[in-house]
Coordinates of C-alpha atoms and ligand atoms in Angstrom, one line a residue:
M284 CA 1.1 -63.1 19.8
T285 CA 2.1 -59.6 18.3
R286 CA 5.2 -58.3 20.1
R287 CA 2.9 -56.1 22.5
Q288 CA 0.9 -58.2 23.3
F289 CA 4.2 -60.3 24.8
L290 CA 5.6 -57.9 26.7
A291 CA 2.6 -57.0 28.2
L292 CA 1.9 -61.3 29.0
S293 CA 5.8 -60.9 30.4
A294 CA 5.3 -57.8 32.4
A295 CA 1.8 -60.0 34.3
I296 CA 4.4 -63.0 35.0
A297 CA 6.8 -61.0 36.2
A298 CA 4.4 -59.7 38.5
W299 CA 2.7 -63.0 39.3
T300 CA 3.1 -64.0 42.8
P301 CA 1.7 -67.2 44.2
A302 CA -2.0 -67.3 44.5
V303 CA -2.4 -70.0 46.6
A304 CA 1.4 -72.0 46.9
G305 CA -0.4 -75.1 44.9
Q306 CA -2.7 -76.0 48.0
A307 CA -6.0 -75.0 46.5
P308 CA -8.7 -77.5 46.6
R309 CA -9.5 -79.1 43.6
I310 CA -13.1 -78.6 41.3
Q311 CA -14.4 -81.7 39.8
P312 CA -14.2 -81.8 35.8
G313 CA -16.6 -84.7 35.3
R314 CA -18.8 -83.6 38.3
L315 CA -19.4 -80.0 35.8
R316 CA -19.4 -80.9 33.3
A317 CA -22.6 -84.1 34.1
R318 CA -23.8 -80.5 35.6
L319 CA -23.0 -78.5 32.3
E320 CA -24.6 -81.8 30.2
M321 CA -27.9 -81.8 32.7
L322 CA -28.5 -77.7 31.9
S323 CA -29.1 -78.4 28.4
T324 CA -31.5 -80.3 28.5
F325 CA -33.7 -77.3 29.6
G326 CA -34.8 -75.3 26.8
R327 CA -32.9 -78.2 23.8
P328 CA -35.1 -78.4 21.2
D329 CA -37.3 -81.3 20.2
G330 CA -35.6 -85.3 20.0
G331 CA -32.3 -82.9 19.4
T332 CA -29.1 -83.2 21.3
F333 CA -26.0 -81.7 23.1
S334 CA -24.4 -80.8 20.4
D335 CA -27.7 -79.3 19.3
G336 CA -28.0 -76.1 21.2
V337 CA -30.6 -74.5 23.1
S338 CA -33.5 -71.9 23.0
R339 CA -34.0 -71.1 26.9
V340 CA -35.5 -67.4 26.6
A341 CA -35.7 -65.5 29.9
Y342 CA -38.2 -65.5 31.4
S343 CA -40.1 -69.1 29.3
D344 CA -40.5 -72.6 30.4
A345 CA -36.9 -73.2 29.8
D346 CA -36.1 -70.8 31.9
V347 CA -38.3 -71.6 34.2
A348 CA -38.1 -75.0 33.8
A349 CA -33.3 -74.9 34.5
R350 CA -33.9 -72.0 37.4
A351 CA -35.5 -74.8 39.1
W352 CA -33.3 -78.2 38.4
L353 CA -29.9 -75.4 39.6
M354 CA -32.5 -74.1 43.0
D355 CA -32.7 -77.9 43.4
E356 CA -28.9 -78.6 42.6
L357 CA -28.1 -75.7 45.1
R358 CA -29.4 -77.0 47.5
G359 CA -28.1 -80.0 46.7
A360 CA -24.5 -79.6 47.7
G361 CA -25.7 -77.6 51.3
L362 CA -26.8 -74.2 49.8
A363 CA -29.3 -72.1 51.2
P364 CA -30.3 -70.0 47.7
R365 CA -32.9 -67.2 47.0
I366 CA -33.5 -64.6 44.7
D367 CA -33.9 -60.9 45.6
P368 CA -36.8 -59.2 43.9
A369 CA -35.3 -58.1 40.4
G370 CA -35.0 -63.1 40.5
N371 CA -31.2 -62.6 40.7
I372 CA -30.7 -66.3 42.7
F373 CA -27.8 -66.0 45.1
A374 CA -26.5 -68.6 47.4
R375 CA -23.9 -67.1 50.1
V376 CA -21.5 -69.1 52.5
E377 CA -20.3 -67.2 55.8
G378 CA -16.1 -66.4 56.3
R379 CA -14.8 -65.8 59.2
D380 CA -15.0 -62.7 59.0
P381 CA -18.4 -61.7 59.0
A382 CA -17.6 -58.1 58.9
R383 CA -16.2 -58.2 55.6
P384 CA -17.5 -58.4 52.3
P385 CA -18.1 -60.6 50.3
I386 CA -16.8 -62.1 47.6
V387 CA -19.3 -62.4 44.2
F388 CA -18.9 -64.7 41.7
G389 CA -20.8 -67.1 38.7
S390 CA -23.1 -65.7 35.6
H391 CA -25.8 -66.3 33.0
I392 CA -28.5 -69.6 32.5
D393 CA -30.5 -67.5 29.9
T394 CA -29.5 -68.2 26.3
V395 CA -30.9 -66.2 23.3
P396 CA -32.2 -68.1 20.6
N397 CA -30.7 -71.6 19.0
G398 CA -28.0 -71.2 21.5
G399 CA -24.6 -72.5 22.9
N400 CA -24.4 -74.6 26.4
F401 CA -21.9 -72.2 27.6
D402 CA -22.3 -69.3 27.5
G403 CA -23.0 -67.7 30.8
S404 CA -23.7 -71.5 32.1
L405 CA -20.2 -72.2 32.7
G406 CA -19.7 -69.1 34.9
T407 CA -22.8 -70.3 36.9
L408 CA -21.9 -74.3 36.9
A409 CA -18.5 -73.1 37.8
A410 CA -18.6 -71.1 40.5
L411 CA -21.3 -73.9 41.9
E412 CA -18.5 -76.8 41.9
V413 CA -16.4 -73.3 43.0
L414 CA -18.2 -73.8 46.3
E415 CA -19.1 -77.3 46.7
S416 CA -15.6 -78.3 46.2
L417 CA -13.8 -75.9 48.8
A418 CA -16.6 -77.3 51.0
A419 CA -16.3 -80.5 50.6
A420 CA -11.5 -79.9 51.3
K421 CA -13.3 -77.7 54.5
W422 CA -11.7 -75.3 53.9
T423 CA -13.6 -71.5 55.3
T424 CA -12.6 -67.5 53.1
R425 CA -12.1 -64.6 54.9
H426 CA -14.6 -63.2 53.1
P427 CA -17.9 -64.2 52.7
L428 CA -18.8 -65.7 49.8
E429 CA -21.5 -65.8 47.3
L430 CA -23.0 -66.9 44.4
V431 CA -24.9 -65.5 41.8
V432 CA -27.2 -66.4 38.8
W433 CA -28.1 -62.9 36.9
A434 CA -31.7 -63.1 36.1
H435 CA -31.9 -62.1 32.1
E436 CA -28.5 -60.9 31.4
E437 CA -29.3 -61.6 27.3
G438 CA -31.8 -59.0 26.2
V439 CA -33.3 -61.3 24.0
A440 CA -36.5 -60.3 26.3
F441 CA -37.7 -57.0 26.0
T442 CA -34.6 -55.9 23.8
Q443 CA -32.1 -55.3 26.6
G444 CA -29.7 -57.4 28.5
L445 CA -28.7 -58.0 32.3
S446 CA -31.1 -57.1 33.4
G447 CA -31.1 -58.3 36.6
S448 CA -27.7 -56.9 37.6
R449 CA -28.6 -54.4 36.5
I450 CA -31.0 -53.1 38.5
V451 CA -28.7 -54.6 41.9
A452 CA -26.7 -51.8 39.7
G453 CA -29.1 -49.2 40.5
D454 CA -30.1 -48.5 37.2
V455 CA -33.8 -49.0 37.8
P456 CA -36.2 -46.5 35.2
D457 CA -39.4 -45.5 36.8
D458 CA -41.2 -47.7 33.5
V459 CA -39.1 -50.6 33.9
L460 CA -42.1 -52.9 34.7
E461 CA -44.8 -51.1 32.0
R462 CA -42.5 -52.6 29.4
T463 CA -44.0 -55.6 27.6
W464 CA -42.6 -58.6 25.7
N465 CA -44.3 -61.3 23.9
G466 CA -47.8 -60.5 26.2
M467 CA -45.7 -59.9 29.2
T468 CA -45.3 -57.1 30.9
R469 CA -41.8 -56.8 32.8
A470 CA -43.7 -57.5 36.4
E471 CA -45.0 -60.6 34.8
A472 CA -41.9 -61.7 33.5
L473 CA -40.4 -60.9 36.2
R474 CA -43.2 -63.5 39.4
R475 CA -42.9 -65.9 36.3
I476 CA -39.2 -66.4 37.7
G477 CA -40.4 -65.8 41.0
G478 CA -39.3 -61.9 41.2
A479 CA -41.0 -59.7 43.4
P480 CA -41.4 -56.7 40.9
E481 CA -43.1 -54.8 43.5
R482 CA -39.3 -54.8 45.9
L483 CA -37.6 -54.2 42.7
R484 CA -36.2 -51.1 44.8
D485 CA -34.5 -53.5 47.6
A486 CA -32.4 -55.6 45.4
V487 CA -30.5 -52.6 44.9
R488 CA -27.0 -52.7 46.4
A489 CA -24.5 -50.3 47.1
P490 CA -21.3 -49.9 45.6
G491 CA -18.5 -50.7 48.2
A492 CA -21.0 -53.6 48.9
H493 CA -18.3 -57.0 47.5
H494 CA -15.1 -57.3 47.8
C495 CA -15.1 -58.3 43.7
Y496 CA -17.1 -59.5 41.8
L497 CA -15.6 -62.6 39.1
E498 CA -16.9 -64.0 36.1
L499 CA -16.0 -67.1 34.4
H500 CA -17.0 -67.0 31.1
I501 CA -16.0 -68.2 27.1
E502 CA -14.2 -65.8 25.0
Q503 CA -17.7 -66.1 22.0
G504 CA -13.8 -65.2 20.1
G505 CA -11.1 -67.1 18.3
T506 CA -8.3 -65.4 20.3
L507 CA -7.4 -67.9 22.0
D508 CA -8.1 -70.6 20.5
T509 CA -6.1 -70.3 17.6
R510 CA -3.4 -68.7 20.0
K511 CA -4.3 -72.0 21.8
V512 CA -3.8 -70.1 25.0
P513 CA -5.6 -71.6 28.1
I514 CA -6.7 -69.1 30.0
G515 CA -8.1 -65.2 29.1
I516 CA -7.3 -62.8 31.3
V517 CA -10.1 -60.0 31.1
T518 CA -9.4 -55.8 30.6
G519 CA -12.3 -54.2 29.5
I520 CA -15.7 -54.7 28.0
V521 CA -17.4 -52.4 25.4
A522 CA -19.6 -50.4 25.5
I523 CA -23.0 -51.8 23.9
H524 CA -25.6 -48.9 22.6
R525 CA -29.3 -50.5 20.7
H526 CA -31.0 -48.5 19.2
E527 CA -34.7 -49.2 17.4
V528 CA -35.5 -48.2 13.6
R529 CA -39.0 -47.9 12.9
V530 CA -40.0 -47.6 9.6
T531 CA -43.0 -46.4 7.9
G532 CA -44.3 -46.8 3.5
M533 CA -48.1 -47.9 2.8
A534 CA -49.5 -51.2 3.4
N535 CA -50.4 -51.3 -0.7
H536 CA -52.5 -54.9 -2.9
A537 CA -49.0 -56.5 -3.8
G538 CA -51.0 -57.1 -7.2
T539 CA -52.7 -54.0 -8.2
T540 CA -49.8 -51.1 -6.9
P541 CA -47.8 -50.0 -9.4
M542 CA -43.9 -50.8 -9.1
D543 CA -43.0 -46.5 -8.8
Q544 CA -46.3 -46.3 -7.1
R545 CA -45.4 -47.7 -3.4
Q546 CA -44.2 -47.1 -0.2
D547 CA -42.6 -50.2 0.9
A548 CA -41.8 -49.7 3.8
L549 CA -39.4 -53.2 4.4
I550 CA -37.3 -51.9 0.9
A551 CA -36.7 -48.6 2.7
A552 CA -35.3 -51.0 6.0
A553 CA -33.2 -53.2 3.7
R554 CA -31.3 -50.6 2.6
G555 CA -31.0 -49.0 6.4
V556 CA -29.7 -52.5 7.4
L557 CA -27.3 -51.8 4.8
A558 CA -26.4 -48.5 5.8
V559 CA -25.9 -49.0 9.3
R560 CA -23.1 -52.4 8.1
A561 CA -21.3 -49.5 5.7
V562 CA -20.7 -47.3 8.6
G563 CA -19.1 -50.4 11.0
A564 CA -16.7 -50.6 8.4
A565 CA -16.3 -47.2 7.0
R566 CA -13.1 -47.2 9.3
Q567 CA -10.4 -49.3 10.9
G568 CA -11.0 -50.7 14.1
P569 CA -12.3 -53.5 16.1
Q570 CA -16.1 -51.8 17.2
V571 CA -19.0 -53.5 15.1
A572 CA -22.1 -52.8 13.8
T573 CA -26.0 -55.5 13.5
V574 CA -28.9 -55.5 12.9
G575 CA -30.3 -58.3 13.9
R576 CA -34.0 -57.8 13.8
L577 CA -36.3 -56.8 11.7
D578 CA -40.1 -57.1 12.4
V579 CA -42.8 -56.6 9.4
V580 CA -45.6 -55.6 9.7
P581 CA -47.7 -57.1 8.7
N582 CA -45.5 -59.8 6.6
A583 CA -47.9 -61.3 4.8
P584 CA -47.0 -62.4 1.0
N585 CA -49.2 -60.3 -0.8
V586 CA -49.3 -56.9 0.9
I587 CA -46.7 -54.1 0.2
P588 CA -44.9 -53.6 4.4
G589 CA -46.3 -50.9 6.2
E590 CA -44.5 -51.0 9.1
V591 CA -40.9 -52.5 9.3
T592 CA -38.7 -52.0 13.0
F593 CA -35.0 -53.1 12.7
T594 CA -32.8 -53.2 15.6
V595 CA -29.4 -51.5 15.2
E596 CA -26.5 -52.4 18.0
L597 CA -23.5 -50.6 18.0
R598 CA -19.8 -52.0 19.5
D599 CA -17.1 -50.9 21.2
L600 CA -14.7 -49.6 24.0
S601 CA -15.5 -46.1 22.5
E602 CA -18.7 -44.8 23.9
D603 CA -18.5 -41.6 21.6
L604 CA -17.3 -43.3 19.2
L605 CA -21.3 -45.2 19.4
A606 CA -22.4 -41.6 19.1
L607 CA -21.5 -40.8 16.7
M608 CA -21.8 -44.0 14.8
A609 CA -25.6 -43.7 15.4
D610 CA -25.6 -40.3 14.1
E611 CA -23.5 -42.2 10.5
I612 CA -25.8 -44.0 10.6
R613 CA -29.7 -40.5 11.7
E614 CA -28.0 -39.6 8.4
R615 CA -27.4 -41.7 6.7
L616 CA -31.8 -43.8 7.2
D617 CA -32.9 -39.7 6.6
L618 CA -31.4 -40.3 2.8
I619 CA -33.3 -43.3 2.3
A620 CA -36.2 -42.5 3.9
Q621 CA -36.5 -38.6 1.4
E622 CA -35.3 -41.7 -1.4
T623 CA -38.2 -43.8 0.0
G624 CA -41.6 -42.0 0.7
T625 CA -40.9 -43.5 4.1
T626 CA -40.4 -42.2 7.1
M627 CA -37.6 -43.8 9.8
A628 CA -37.3 -42.9 13.0
M629 CA -34.4 -44.2 15.3
R630 CA -34.5 -43.8 19.2
Q631 CA -32.1 -45.6 21.9
V632 CA -32.8 -48.2 23.7
S633 CA -30.4 -49.6 25.7
R634 CA -27.0 -48.3 26.9
N635 CA -24.2 -51.1 28.8
P636 CA -21.6 -48.7 29.8
A637 CA -18.2 -49.7 29.5
A638 CA -16.5 -51.3 32.4
A639 CA -12.9 -52.6 33.3
A640 CA -11.7 -54.9 34.7
A641 CA -9.6 -53.5 38.2
P642 CA -6.6 -53.9 37.7
R643 CA -6.0 -56.1 41.3
V644 CA -8.4 -58.9 40.2
Q645 CA -6.9 -59.2 36.7
E646 CA -3.4 -60.2 39.1
A647 CA -5.4 -62.0 41.0
I648 CA -6.0 -64.0 38.0
I649 CA -2.4 -63.8 36.3
A650 CA -1.6 -65.4 40.0
A651 CA -4.1 -68.3 39.3
A652 CA -3.4 -68.8 36.8
G653 CA 0.2 -69.2 36.9
D654 CA -0.6 -71.5 39.8
E655 CA -2.1 -74.1 37.8
G656 CA 0.4 -73.1 35.2
L657 CA -1.7 -72.2 32.6
A658 CA -0.3 -69.5 30.5
A659 CA -2.7 -66.7 30.2
L660 CA -3.6 -63.4 28.1
R661 CA -4.8 -60.4 28.6
L662 CA -8.2 -59.6 25.8
P663 CA -10.8 -57.3 25.7
S664 CA -13.9 -58.5 26.0
G665 CA -16.4 -58.0 22.7
A666 CA -19.8 -59.5 23.8
G667 CA -21.8 -58.3 26.7
H668 CA -21.2 -59.2 30.7
D669 CA -22.9 -58.9 34.2
A670 CA -19.4 -58.3 35.3
Q671 CA -19.5 -54.5 32.9
M672 CA -22.6 -53.4 35.1
M673 CA -20.9 -55.1 39.0
A674 CA -17.7 -53.0 37.6
R675 CA -20.1 -50.2 39.1
L676 CA -20.2 -51.5 43.3
G677 CA -16.5 -52.5 42.8
P678 CA -13.4 -54.3 41.9
M679 CA -15.0 -57.2 38.3
G680 CA -13.0 -59.2 36.5
M681 CA -13.4 -61.8 33.9
I682 CA -11.8 -65.1 33.6
F683 CA -12.2 -66.3 30.0
V684 CA -11.9 -70.1 28.5
P685 CA -11.2 -70.6 24.7
S686 CA -14.4 -71.0 22.3
V687 CA -13.8 -72.8 19.3
G688 CA -13.4 -71.9 16.1
G689 CA -14.9 -68.6 18.1
V690 CA -18.0 -69.3 17.7
S691 CA -21.1 -68.4 19.8
H692 CA -24.6 -67.6 20.0
A693 CA -25.0 -70.2 17.6
P694 CA -25.2 -74.5 18.8
A695 CA -22.2 -75.4 17.4
E696 CA -20.8 -73.4 20.6
F697 CA -18.3 -74.5 22.2
T698 CA -15.4 -75.2 24.8
S699 CA -13.2 -79.3 25.4
W700 CA -14.0 -80.1 28.8
D701 CA -10.8 -79.9 29.8
D702 CA -10.9 -76.3 29.2
C703 CA -14.2 -75.7 31.0
A704 CA -12.3 -77.4 33.9
R705 CA -9.0 -75.4 34.4
G706 CA -11.4 -72.7 34.2
A707 CA -12.9 -73.4 36.9
Q708 CA -10.1 -74.2 38.9
V709 CA -8.7 -71.4 37.8
L710 CA -12.1 -69.3 39.3
L711 CA -11.2 -70.9 42.1
V712 CA -8.0 -70.2 42.8
A713 CA -8.4 -66.7 42.0
V714 CA -11.6 -66.0 44.7
L715 CA -7.9 -67.7 47.2
A716 CA -6.3 -64.8 46.1
A717 CA -8.4 -62.3 46.4
D718 CA -9.3 -63.9 49.7
A719 CA -6.3 -62.9 50.7
R720 CA -6.9 -59.7 50.1
D721 CA -7.1 -56.5 52.8
T722 CA -9.0 -54.5 50.0
M723 CA -9.0 -54.8 45.7
V724 CA -9.4 -51.6 45.3
Ligands
GLV234 C1 -24.4 -61.2 25.4 O1 -23.6 -62.4 24.4 C2 -23.5 -60.3 24.7 O2 -22.8 -59.9 24.0 O3 -24.6 -60.4 23.5
MN235 MN1 -23.1 -64.3 28.6
MN236 MN1 -24.3 -64.9 25.5

């Protein structure tokens, strides 16, 4: 721990006031684990086990089946879940004072291809665990409580993530339903998961509609694991800007076209990938730049590629820096295009804004960790989360638990069962701490 982090943590602990002074109902770790293991079977590779991870890309058969299972689990817990027009699942428990805005908490269950068992799944099933544990203890809150399972967080489909929360936050571009991916329009995809594209705008909520939003998530980086701290309090979430680069060369015969007469789009793209890395690494700081997907046309061994499209993803807390990095990448691509006899056109395809966690929500989490006798560390999130969309509507906060070895978006992603249980318990107490306040603003 650096001296600065130590001082920040000490200040946070000095400010800690008990959330519910050890009186909170307890979550059931065994039930949480059993559900995580069950959810992992949806999208598991054939013949695989838990440790082989999942491919549960949004709108896939596995996603549809997992959502149906989850709806049953929610009903089995005595809840009455409903799906909003954007495909988000909500389950609400009324509070003692129906005039108060709800405390909303949850996460997502879609994954990246070959993803892990904890990203999104933990926060979703912990939210259910919180509602069930409070109900079993006959604990009623002043505010209504609302569990949410966000539709399509990862952004594998349609190259844009935070899809369900984005709509709820009011970001609904006119062409949103026409976009196609994997032979499906977005409207068809939404219908597959029980959404109602014709009423999409009904899913939008107004700023101030929530008392606050809370999300438990695995850290996905290695800070907590390295420092052996069980609870992270997120201070803010990075902005994510995605671009698409379309490289156009000339397709030609791989056997008859001399090496000095080629306009090979893949060679240009390969140099483009290195240019993206160079820009990402050009300055000190936490900014990152990644090319994660290439589509090569025609993608045949005996044809010089005529066209390549690749993604460029840039992340940092500063959106100004991301804009500057995009300009630098564009300049380098122009040069590569000249040298390779190709054209390289780069356009921005999505933007997740950076978001700060609300101080009072952070305080509620610190109080919850304090109640549970757990050390906690403030840290920013380098991963994107639906919480950054919810920050547009009101106070937001996130609880992180350690990712072993900092591995995520891969089958080896793992968080110890004890850490999962600790995170769920801190979520429960943080909900109660938030409930005790009239406003989180
Ligand atoms: C979501 O997990 C992201 O950060 O891409
Ligand atoms: Mn996630
Ligand atoms: Mn993810």
